[in-house]
Short mmCIF file of C-alpha atoms in Angstrom, two decimals:
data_model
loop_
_atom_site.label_atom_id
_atom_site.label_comp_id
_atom_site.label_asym_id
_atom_site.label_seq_id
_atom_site.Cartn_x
_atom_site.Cartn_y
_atom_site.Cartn_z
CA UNK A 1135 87.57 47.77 59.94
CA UNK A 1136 91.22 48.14 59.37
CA UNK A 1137 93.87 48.74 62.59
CA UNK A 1138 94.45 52.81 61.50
CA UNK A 1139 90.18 53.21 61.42
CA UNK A 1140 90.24 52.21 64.79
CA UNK A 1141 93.06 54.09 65.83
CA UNK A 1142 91.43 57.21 64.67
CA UNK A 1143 87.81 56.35 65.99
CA UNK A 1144 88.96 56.09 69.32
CA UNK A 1145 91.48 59.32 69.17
CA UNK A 1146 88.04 60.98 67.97
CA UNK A 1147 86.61 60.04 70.80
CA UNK A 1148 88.90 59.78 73.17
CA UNK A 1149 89.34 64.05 72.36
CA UNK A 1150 85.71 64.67 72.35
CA UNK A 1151 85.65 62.85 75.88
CA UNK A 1152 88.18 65.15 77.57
CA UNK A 1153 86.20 67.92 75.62
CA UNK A 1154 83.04 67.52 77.44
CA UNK A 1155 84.61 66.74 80.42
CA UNK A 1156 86.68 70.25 80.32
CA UNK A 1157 83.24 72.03 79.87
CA UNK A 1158 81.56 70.24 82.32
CA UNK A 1159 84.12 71.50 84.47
CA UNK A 1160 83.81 74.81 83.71
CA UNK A 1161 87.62 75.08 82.55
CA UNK A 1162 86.70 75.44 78.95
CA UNK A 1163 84.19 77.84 77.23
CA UNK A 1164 81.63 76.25 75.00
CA UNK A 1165 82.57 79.14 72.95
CA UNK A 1166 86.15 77.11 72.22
CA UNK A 1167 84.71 74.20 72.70
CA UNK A 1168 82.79 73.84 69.45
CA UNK A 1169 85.82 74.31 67.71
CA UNK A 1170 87.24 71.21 69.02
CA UNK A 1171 84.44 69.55 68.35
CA UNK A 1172 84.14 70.23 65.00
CA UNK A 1173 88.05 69.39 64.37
CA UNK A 1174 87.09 65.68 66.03
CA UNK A 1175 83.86 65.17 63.84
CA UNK A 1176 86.39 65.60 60.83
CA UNK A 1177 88.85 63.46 62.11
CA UNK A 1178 86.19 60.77 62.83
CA UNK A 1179 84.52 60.86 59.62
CA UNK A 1180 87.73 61.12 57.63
CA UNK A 1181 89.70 58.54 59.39
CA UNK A 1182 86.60 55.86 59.39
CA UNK A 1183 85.66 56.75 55.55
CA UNK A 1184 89.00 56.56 53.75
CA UNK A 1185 87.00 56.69 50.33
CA UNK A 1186 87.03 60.15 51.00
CA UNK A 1187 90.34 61.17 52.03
CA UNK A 1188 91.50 58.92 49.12
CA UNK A 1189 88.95 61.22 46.78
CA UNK A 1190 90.03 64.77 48.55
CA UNK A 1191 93.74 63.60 47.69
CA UNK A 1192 92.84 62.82 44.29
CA UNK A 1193 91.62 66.46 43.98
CA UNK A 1194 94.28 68.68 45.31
CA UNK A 1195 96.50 66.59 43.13
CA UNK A 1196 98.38 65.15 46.23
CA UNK A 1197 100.68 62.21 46.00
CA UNK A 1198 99.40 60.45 49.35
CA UNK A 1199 96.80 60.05 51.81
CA UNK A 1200 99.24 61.18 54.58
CA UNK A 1201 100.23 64.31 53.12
CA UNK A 1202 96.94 65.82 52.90
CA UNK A 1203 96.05 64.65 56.34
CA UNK A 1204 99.26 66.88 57.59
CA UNK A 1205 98.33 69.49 55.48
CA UNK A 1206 95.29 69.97 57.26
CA UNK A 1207 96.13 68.76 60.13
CA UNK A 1208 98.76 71.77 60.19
CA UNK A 1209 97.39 74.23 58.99
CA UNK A 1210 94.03 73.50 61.25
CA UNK A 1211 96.75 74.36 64.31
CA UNK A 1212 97.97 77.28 62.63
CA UNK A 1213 94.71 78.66 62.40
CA UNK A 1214 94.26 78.21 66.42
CA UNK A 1215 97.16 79.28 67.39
CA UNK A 1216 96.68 82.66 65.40
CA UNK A 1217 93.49 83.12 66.56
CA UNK A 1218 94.82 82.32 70.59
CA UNK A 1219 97.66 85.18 70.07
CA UNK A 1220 94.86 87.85 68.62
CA UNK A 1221 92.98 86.68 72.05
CA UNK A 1222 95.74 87.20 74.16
CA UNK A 1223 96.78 90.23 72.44
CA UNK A 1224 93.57 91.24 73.33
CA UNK A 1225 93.62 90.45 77.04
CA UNK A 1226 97.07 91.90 77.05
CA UNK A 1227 95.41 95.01 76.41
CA UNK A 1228 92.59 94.94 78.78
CA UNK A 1229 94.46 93.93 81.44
CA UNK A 1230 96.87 97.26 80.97
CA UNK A 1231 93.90 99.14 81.36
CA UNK A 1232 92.94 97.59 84.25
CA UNK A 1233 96.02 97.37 85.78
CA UNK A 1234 95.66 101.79 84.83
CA UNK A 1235 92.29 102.11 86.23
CA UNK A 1236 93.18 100.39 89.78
CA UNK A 1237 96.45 102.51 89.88
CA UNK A 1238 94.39 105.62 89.01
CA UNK A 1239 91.30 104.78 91.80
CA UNK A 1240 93.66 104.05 94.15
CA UNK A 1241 95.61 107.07 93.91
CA UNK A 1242 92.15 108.84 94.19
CA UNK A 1243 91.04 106.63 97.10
CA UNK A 1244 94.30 107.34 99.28
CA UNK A 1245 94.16 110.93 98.74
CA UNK A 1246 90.58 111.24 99.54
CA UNK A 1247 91.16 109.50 102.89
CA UNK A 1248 94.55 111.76 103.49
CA UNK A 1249 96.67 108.76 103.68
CA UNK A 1250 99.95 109.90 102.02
CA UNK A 1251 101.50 113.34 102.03
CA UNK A 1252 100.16 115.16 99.04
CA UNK A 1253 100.40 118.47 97.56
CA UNK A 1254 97.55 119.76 96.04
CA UNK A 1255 97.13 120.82 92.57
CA UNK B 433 103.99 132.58 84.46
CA UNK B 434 101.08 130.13 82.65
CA UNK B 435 97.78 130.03 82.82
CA UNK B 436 98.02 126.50 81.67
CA UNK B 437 97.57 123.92 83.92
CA UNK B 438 100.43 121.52 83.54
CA UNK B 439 101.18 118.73 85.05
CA UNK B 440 104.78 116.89 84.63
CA UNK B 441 104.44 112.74 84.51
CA UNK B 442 107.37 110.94 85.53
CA UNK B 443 107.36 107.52 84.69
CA UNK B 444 110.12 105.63 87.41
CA UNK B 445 111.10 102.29 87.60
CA UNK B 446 113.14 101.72 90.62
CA UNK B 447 114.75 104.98 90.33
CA UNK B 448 115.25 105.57 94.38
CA UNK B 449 117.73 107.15 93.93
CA UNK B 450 117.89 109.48 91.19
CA UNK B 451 114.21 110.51 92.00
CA UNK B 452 114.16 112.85 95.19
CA UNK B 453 116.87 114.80 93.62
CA UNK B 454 114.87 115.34 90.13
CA UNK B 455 111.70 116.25 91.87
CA UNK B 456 113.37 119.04 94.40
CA UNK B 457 114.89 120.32 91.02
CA UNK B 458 111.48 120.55 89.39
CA UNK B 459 110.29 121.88 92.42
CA UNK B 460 112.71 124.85 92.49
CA UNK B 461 113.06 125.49 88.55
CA UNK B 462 109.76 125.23 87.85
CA UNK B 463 107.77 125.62 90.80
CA UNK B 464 104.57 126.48 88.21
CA UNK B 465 104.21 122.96 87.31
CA UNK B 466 102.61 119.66 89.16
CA UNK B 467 104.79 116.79 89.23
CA UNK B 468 103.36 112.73 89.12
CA UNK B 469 105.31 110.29 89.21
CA UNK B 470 104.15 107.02 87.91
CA UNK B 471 106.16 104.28 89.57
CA UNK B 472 106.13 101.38 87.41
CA UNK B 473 105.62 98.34 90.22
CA UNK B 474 109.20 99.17 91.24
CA UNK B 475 111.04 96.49 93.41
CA UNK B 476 112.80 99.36 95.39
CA UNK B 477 111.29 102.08 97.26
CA UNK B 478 110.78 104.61 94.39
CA UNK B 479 106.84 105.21 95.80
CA UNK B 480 107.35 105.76 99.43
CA UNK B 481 110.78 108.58 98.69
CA UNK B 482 108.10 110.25 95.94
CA UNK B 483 105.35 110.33 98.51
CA UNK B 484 108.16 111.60 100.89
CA UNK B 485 109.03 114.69 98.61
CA UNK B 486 104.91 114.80 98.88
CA UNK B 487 103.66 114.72 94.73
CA UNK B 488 101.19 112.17 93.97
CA UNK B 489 102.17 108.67 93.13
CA UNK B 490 100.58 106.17 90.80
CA UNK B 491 101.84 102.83 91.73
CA UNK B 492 100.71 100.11 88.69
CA UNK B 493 99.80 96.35 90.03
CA UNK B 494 102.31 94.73 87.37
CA UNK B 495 105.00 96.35 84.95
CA UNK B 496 103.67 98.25 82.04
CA UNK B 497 106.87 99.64 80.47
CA UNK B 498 107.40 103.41 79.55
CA UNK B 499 104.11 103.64 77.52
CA UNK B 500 102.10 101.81 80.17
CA UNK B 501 103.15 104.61 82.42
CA UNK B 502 102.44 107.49 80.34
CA UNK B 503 99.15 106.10 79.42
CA UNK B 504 98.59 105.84 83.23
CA UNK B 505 99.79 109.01 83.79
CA UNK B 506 97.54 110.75 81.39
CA UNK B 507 94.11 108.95 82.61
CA UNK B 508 95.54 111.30 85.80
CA UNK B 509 96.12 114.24 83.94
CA UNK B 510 92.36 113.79 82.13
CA UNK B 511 90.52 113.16 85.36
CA UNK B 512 92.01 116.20 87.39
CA UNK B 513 91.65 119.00 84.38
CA UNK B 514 95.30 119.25 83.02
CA UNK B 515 95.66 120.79 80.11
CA UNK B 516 99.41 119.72 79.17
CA UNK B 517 100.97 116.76 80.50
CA UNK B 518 104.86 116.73 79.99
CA UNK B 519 106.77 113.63 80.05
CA UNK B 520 109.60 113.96 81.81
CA UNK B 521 112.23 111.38 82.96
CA UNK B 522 112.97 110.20 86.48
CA UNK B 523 117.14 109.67 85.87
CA UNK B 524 118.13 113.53 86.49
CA UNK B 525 119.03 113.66 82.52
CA UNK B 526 116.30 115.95 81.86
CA UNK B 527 117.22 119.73 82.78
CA UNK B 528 113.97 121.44 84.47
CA UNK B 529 114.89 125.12 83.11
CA UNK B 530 113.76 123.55 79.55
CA UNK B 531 110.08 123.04 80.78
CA UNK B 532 109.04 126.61 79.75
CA UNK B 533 110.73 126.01 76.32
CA UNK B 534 109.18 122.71 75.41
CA UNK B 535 105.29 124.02 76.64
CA UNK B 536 105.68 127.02 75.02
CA UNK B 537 104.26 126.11 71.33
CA UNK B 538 101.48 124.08 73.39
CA UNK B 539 100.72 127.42 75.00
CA UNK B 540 100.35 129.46 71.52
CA UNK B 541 98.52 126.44 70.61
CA UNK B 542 100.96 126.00 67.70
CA UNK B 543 101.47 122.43 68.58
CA UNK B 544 99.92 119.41 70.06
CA UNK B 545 102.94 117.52 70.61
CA UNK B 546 105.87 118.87 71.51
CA UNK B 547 109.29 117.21 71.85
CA UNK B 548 112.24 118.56 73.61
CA UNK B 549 115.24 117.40 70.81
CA UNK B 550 118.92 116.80 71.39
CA UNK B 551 119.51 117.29 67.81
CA UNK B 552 117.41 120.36 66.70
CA UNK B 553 120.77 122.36 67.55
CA UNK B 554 124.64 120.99 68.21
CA UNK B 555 124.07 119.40 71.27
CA UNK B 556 126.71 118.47 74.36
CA UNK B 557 124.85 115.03 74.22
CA UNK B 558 126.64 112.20 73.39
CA UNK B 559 125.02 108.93 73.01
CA UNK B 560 127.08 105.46 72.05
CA UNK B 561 127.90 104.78 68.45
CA UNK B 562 125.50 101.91 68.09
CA UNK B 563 122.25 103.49 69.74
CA UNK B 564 123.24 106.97 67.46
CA UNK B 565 122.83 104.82 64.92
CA UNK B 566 119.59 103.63 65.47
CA UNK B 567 118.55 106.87 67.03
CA UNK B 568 119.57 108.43 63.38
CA UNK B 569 117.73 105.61 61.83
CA UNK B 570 114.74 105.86 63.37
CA UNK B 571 114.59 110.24 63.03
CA UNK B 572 114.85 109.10 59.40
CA UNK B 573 112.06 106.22 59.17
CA UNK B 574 109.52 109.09 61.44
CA UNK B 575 110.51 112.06 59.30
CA UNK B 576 109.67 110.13 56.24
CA UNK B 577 106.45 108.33 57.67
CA UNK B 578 105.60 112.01 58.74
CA UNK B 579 106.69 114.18 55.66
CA UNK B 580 108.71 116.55 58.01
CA UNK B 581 111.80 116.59 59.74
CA UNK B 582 112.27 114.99 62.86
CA UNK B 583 115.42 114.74 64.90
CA UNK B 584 114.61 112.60 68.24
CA UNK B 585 112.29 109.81 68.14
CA UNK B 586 113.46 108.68 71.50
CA UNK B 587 113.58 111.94 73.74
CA UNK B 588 111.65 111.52 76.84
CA UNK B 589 111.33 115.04 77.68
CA UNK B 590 108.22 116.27 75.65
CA UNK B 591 104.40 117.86 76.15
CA UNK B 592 101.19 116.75 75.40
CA UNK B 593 98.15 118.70 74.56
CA UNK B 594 94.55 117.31 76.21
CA UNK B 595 93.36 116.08 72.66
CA UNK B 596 96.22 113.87 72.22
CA UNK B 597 95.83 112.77 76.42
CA UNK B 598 92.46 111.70 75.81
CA UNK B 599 93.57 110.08 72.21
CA UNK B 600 96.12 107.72 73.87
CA UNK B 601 93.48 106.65 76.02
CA UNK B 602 92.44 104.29 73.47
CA UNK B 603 95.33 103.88 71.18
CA UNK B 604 98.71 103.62 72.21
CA UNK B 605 101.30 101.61 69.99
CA UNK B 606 103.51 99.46 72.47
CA UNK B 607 105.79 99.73 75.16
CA UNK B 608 107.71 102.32 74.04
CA UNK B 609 106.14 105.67 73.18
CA UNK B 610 108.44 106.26 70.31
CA UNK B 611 108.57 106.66 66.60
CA UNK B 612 105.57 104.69 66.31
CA UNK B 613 103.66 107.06 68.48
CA UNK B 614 104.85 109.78 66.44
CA UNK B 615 103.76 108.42 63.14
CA UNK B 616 100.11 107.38 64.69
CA UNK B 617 99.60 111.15 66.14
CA UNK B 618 100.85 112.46 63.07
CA UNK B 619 98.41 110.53 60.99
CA UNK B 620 95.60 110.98 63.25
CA UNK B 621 96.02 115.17 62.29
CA UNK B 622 98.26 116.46 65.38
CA UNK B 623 100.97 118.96 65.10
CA UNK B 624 103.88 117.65 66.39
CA UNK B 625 107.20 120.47 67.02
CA UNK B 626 110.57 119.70 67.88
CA UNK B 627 112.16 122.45 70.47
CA UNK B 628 115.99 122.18 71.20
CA UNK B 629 117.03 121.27 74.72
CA UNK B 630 120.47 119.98 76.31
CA UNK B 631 120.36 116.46 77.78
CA UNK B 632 122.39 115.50 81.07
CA UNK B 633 123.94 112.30 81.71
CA UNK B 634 121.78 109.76 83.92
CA UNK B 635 122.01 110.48 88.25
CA UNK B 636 121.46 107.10 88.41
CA UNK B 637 119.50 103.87 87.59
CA UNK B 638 119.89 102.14 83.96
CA UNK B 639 119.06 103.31 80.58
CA UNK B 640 115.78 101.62 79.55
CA UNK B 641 117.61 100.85 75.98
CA UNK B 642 119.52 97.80 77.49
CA UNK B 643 121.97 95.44 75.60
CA UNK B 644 119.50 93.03 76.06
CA UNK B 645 116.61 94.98 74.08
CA UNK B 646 119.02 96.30 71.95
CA UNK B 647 118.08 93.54 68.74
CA UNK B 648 114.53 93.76 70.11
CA UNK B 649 113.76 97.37 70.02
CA UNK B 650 114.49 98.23 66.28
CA UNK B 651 112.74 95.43 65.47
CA UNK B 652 109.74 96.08 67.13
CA UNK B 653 110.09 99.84 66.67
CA UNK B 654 110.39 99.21 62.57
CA UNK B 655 107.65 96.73 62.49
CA UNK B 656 104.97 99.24 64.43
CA UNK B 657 106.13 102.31 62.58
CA UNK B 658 105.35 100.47 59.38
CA UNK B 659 102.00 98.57 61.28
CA UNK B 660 101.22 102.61 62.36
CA UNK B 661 102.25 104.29 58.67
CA UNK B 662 100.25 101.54 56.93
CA UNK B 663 96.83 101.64 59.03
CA UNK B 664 93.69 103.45 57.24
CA UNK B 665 92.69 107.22 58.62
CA UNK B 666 89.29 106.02 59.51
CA UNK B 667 90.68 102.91 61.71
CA UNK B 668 91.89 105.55 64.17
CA UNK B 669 90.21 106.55 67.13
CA UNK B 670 88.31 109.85 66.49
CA UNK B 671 89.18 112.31 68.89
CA UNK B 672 86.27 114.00 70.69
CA UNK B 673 86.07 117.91 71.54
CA UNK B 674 86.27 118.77 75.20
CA UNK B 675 83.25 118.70 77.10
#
């Protein structure tokens, strides 16, 4: 086993590691978890099994190993950090409505016990 | 003088000041409609000096911006049987006696929007060079997206019918209710009319179109007017008949 096989073995497992860990902690869903999961399989298998990054290279009609490796690599974080801003554009926009609702119920609630000076409609 | 139940939102963000003056006006020009304000988590007292002049406040938890407000402000106007909400600013630059005017056409039921314009006729108003520009600009990109002439995206004097309340209830483009609003009620089948009124300067406070926002805003403002004029009919929110 070469010195970069290694490397990436342990990074594989080194992530999936802190993965588990997060879920056992309850600070990460399983629902993202997976994801992560599936990113470190493909690291393993690709960094231990070079025959087939060297083939995958060979048929995108790349000039090196490394550049494919990035190209995934990259475009693998593009993907999550697209899918993270649709996710907090949701949340965004269920928290407004919250943030609506409480004003609204507590607008009702004061007026219903006669706290502040109101005029009725 | 209506049989209308109206009900004017004002949207204030620390406007302490300016605010006990514009609701007394209300008040005494237009005693026939009920007032809301909507203070928009304010760091000065703006809630306690509306409770003082005794309408109904809506305090949010966190900042929502103008369209946060109005959104907030309509849930109100829904739940307690409005049938027009106006939007009216806190800052004294909106003129009470035009209140009749702009619900008028929501009254013959003519329109379902109904914006009070600076521009419809020559108009006192004077606005600096730079934000006329983009005010011009963006009349231009709405009247296009909406095949009809509009003068004042921006005016925050205008009236709302109960099909459009309960339609901003889901949908409502970003923080500022502007030409992108326009565009999305437009394509979702509501008339919208433009009614001349005169525009004051400020009492007080700051104009929410800051130096700051001032790359911001058309940029965000041209990129949801296109997001709004490009979306599919049948991605909008239907809009239910009263029950």
């Amino acid at each position: 086993m070469t010195q970069s096989q290694i490397i990436a073995l342990a990074v594989a497992l080194g992530v999936c590691i802190a993965v588990f860990e997060l879920v056992r902690r309850r600070r990460l869903s399983e629902e993202y978890s997976m994801l992560w999961l599936v990113a470190v399989v493909l690291i393993g298998v690709v960094g231990v099994w070079t025959g087939l990054l060297h083939f995958i290279t060979r048929l995108m009609g790349a000039m090196y190993d490394t550049s494919v490796v990035f190209f995934f690599g990259i475009m693998f974080a593009f993907a999550v950090l697209i899918a993270l801003c649709v996710r907090i554009t949701l949340l965004t926009r269920q928290a407004r409505r919250l943030a609506q609702e409480v004003a609204l119920l507590r607008t009702e609630l004061d007026a219903l016990r006669g706290t502040p000076e109101r005029r009725d409609p | 003088m209506s049989a209308l139940r109206v009900l004017a939102i004002v949207p204030a963000y620390n406007e302490e000041e300016a605010l006990p003056i514009t609701l007394a006006e209300i008040r005494r020009v237009a005693p026939w409609v009920d007032v809301l304000v909507v203070n928009d988590h304010s760091s000065d007292r703006t809630a306690e000096v509306a409770a003082a002049c005794g309408v109904p406040v809506v305090t949010l938890p966190f900042n929502l911006g103008v369209g946060g407000a109005l959104q907030a402000g309509f849930g109100y106007a829904l739940a307690h049987g409005y049938d027009v909400a106006l939007q009216f600013d806190a800052d004294g630059q909106h003129d009470p006696a035009f209140l009749d005017a702009v619900v008028e056409p929501a009254r013959r039921q003519a329109a379902d929007v109904v914006i009070g314009s600076r521009y419809v006729a020559a108009s006192a108003y004077k606005a600096p060079p730079l934000r006329r520009a983009g005010m011009i600009l963006f009349a231009a990109i709405a009247s296009r997206a909406m095949g009809r002439r509009i003068t004042d995206t921006t005016s925050g004097l205008r009236a709302y019918t109960r099909p459009v309340m309960r339609f901003c209830q889901e949908e409502l483009p970003h923080d500022f209710p502007d030409a992108p609003l326009l565009i999305l009620l437009h394509r979702a089948g509501f008339r919208i009319v433009e009614v001349p009124v005169e525009m004051r300067e400020r009492i007080a406070g700051e104009s929410f179109y800051t130096a700051t926002r001032a790359l911001y805003y058309p940029f965000k403002v041209g990129l949801a007017s296109l997001v709004v004029a490009l979306r599919s009919r049948r991605s909008l929110p239907r809009v239910r008949e009263d029950a």
